[in-house]
C-alpha positions as YAML, in Angstrom:
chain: A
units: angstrom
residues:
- id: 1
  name: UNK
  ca: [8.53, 7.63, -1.85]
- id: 2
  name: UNK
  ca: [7.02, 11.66, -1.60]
- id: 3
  name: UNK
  ca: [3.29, 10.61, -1.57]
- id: 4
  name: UNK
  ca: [1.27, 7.74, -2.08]
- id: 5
  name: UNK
  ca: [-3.04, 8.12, -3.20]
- id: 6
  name: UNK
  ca: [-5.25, 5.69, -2.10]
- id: 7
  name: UNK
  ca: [-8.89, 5.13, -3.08]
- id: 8
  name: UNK
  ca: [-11.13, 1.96, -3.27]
- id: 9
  name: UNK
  ca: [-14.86, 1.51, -3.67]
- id: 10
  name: UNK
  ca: [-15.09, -1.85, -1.36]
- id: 11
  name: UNK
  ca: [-16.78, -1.97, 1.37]
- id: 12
  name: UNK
  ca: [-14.28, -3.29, 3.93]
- id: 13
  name: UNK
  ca: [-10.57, -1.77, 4.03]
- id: 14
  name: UNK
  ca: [-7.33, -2.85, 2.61]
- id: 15
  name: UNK
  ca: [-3.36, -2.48, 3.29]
- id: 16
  name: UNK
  ca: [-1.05, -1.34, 0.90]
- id: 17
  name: UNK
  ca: [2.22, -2.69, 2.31]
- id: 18
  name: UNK
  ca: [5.57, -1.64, 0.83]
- id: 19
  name: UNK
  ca: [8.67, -3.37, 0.76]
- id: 20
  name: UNK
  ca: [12.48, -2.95, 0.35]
- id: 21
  name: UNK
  ca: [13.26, -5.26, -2.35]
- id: 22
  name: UNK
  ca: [14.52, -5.15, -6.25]
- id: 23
  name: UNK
  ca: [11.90, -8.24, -6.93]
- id: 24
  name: UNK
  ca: [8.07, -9.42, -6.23]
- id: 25
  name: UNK
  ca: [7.20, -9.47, -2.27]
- id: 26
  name: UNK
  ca: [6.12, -12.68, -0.52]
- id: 27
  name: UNK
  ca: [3.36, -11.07, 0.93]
- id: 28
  name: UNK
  ca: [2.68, -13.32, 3.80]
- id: 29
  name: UNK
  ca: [6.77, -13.90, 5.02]
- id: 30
  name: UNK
  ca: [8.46, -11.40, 3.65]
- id: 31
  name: UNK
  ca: [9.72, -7.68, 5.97]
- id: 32
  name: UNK
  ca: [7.03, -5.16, 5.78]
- id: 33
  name: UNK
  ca: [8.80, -1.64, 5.50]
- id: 34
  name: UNK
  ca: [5.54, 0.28, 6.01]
- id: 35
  name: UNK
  ca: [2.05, -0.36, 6.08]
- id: 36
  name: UNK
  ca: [-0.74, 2.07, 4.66]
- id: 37
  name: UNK
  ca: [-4.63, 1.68, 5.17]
- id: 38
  name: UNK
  ca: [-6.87, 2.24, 1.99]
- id: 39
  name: UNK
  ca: [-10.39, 3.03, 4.03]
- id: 40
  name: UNK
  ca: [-13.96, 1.17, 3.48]
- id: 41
  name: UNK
  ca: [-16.19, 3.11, 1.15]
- id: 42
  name: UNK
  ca: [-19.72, 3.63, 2.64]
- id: 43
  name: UNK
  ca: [-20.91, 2.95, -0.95]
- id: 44
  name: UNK
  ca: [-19.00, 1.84, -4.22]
- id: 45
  name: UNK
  ca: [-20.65, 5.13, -5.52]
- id: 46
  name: UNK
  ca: [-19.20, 7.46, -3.11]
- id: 47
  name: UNK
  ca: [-15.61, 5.22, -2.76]
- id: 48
  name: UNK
  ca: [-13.22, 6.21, -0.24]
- id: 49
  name: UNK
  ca: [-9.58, 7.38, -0.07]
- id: 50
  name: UNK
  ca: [-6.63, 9.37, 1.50]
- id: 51
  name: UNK
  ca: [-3.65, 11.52, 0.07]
- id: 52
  name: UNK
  ca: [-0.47, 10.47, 2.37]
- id: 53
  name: UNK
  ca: [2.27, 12.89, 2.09]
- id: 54
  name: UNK
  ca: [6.11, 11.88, 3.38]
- id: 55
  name: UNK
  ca: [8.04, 15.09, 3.49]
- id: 56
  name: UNK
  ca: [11.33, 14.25, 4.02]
- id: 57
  name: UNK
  ca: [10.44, 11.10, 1.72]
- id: 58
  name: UNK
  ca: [10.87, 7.32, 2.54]
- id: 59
  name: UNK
  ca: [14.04, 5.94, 0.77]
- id: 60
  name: UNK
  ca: [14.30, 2.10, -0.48]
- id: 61
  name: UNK
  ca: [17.69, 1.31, -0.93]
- id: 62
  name: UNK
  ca: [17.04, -1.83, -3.17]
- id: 63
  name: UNK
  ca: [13.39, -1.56, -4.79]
- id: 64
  name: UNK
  ca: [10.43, -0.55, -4.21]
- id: 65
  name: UNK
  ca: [7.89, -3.69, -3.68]
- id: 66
  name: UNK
  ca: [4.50, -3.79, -2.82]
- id: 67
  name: UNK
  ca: [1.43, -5.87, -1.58]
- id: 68
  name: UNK
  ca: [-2.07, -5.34, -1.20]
- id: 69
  name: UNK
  ca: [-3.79, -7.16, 1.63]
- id: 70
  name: UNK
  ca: [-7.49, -7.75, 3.03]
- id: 71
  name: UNK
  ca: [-5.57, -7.53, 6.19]
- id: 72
  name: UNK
  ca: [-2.95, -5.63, 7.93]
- id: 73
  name: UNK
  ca: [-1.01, -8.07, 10.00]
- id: 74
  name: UNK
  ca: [2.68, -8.00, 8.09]
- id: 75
  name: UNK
  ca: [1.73, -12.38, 7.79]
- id: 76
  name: UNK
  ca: [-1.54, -11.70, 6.15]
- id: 77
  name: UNK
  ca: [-2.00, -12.62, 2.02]
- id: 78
  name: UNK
  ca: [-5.68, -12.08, 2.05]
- id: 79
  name: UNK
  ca: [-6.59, -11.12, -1.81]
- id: 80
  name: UNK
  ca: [-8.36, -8.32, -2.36]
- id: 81
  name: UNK
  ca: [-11.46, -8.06, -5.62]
- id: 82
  name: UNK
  ca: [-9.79, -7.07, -8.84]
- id: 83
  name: UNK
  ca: [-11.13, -3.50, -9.83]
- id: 84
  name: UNK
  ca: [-11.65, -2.36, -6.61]
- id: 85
  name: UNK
  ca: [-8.80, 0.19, -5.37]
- id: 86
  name: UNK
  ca: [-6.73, 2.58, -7.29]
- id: 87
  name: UNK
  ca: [-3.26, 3.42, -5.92]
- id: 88
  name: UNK
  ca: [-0.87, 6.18, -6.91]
- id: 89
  name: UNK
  ca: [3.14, 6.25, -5.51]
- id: 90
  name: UNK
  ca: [5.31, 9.25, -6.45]
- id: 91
  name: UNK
  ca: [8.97, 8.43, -6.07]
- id: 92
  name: UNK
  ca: [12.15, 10.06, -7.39]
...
């Protein structure tokens, strides 16, 4: 992974949590690789977000798998509101 958008209009935060694996995560048991805060929006109006570069890149040697969380403990499998966060991962 080169760079990873985030942006949500909720009003509390959420974790995008990636993992190293060729199938679905188990969010709440599986190894968290990295973990990635999408920030609260003040207002769903305004929303919220960050541009996350990795220069060198972050390799994934058998998939790239991902959860996201209401919170960021690597155990947590809080669901977050459908149609609330928007989340962009450039690999190669």
């Amino acid at each position: 992974i080169y760079s990873v958008q985030l942006s949500g209009v909720g009003a509390t935060p959420a974790y995008l949590k990636f993992y190293n694996k060729a199938s679905a995560p188990t969010c709440n048991s599986d190894a968290v690789l990295k973990t990635l805060i999408i920030p609260a929006a003040s207002t769903a109006a305004n929303g919220a977000g960050s541009n996350i570069t990795f220069v060198t890149g972050i390799a994934f040697t058998t998939g790239i798998a991902y959860c996201v969380t209401g919170g960021i403990t690597d155990t947590d499998n809080t669901a977050v509101a459908a149609s609330t966060f928007a989340i962009n991962i450039d690999y190669k």
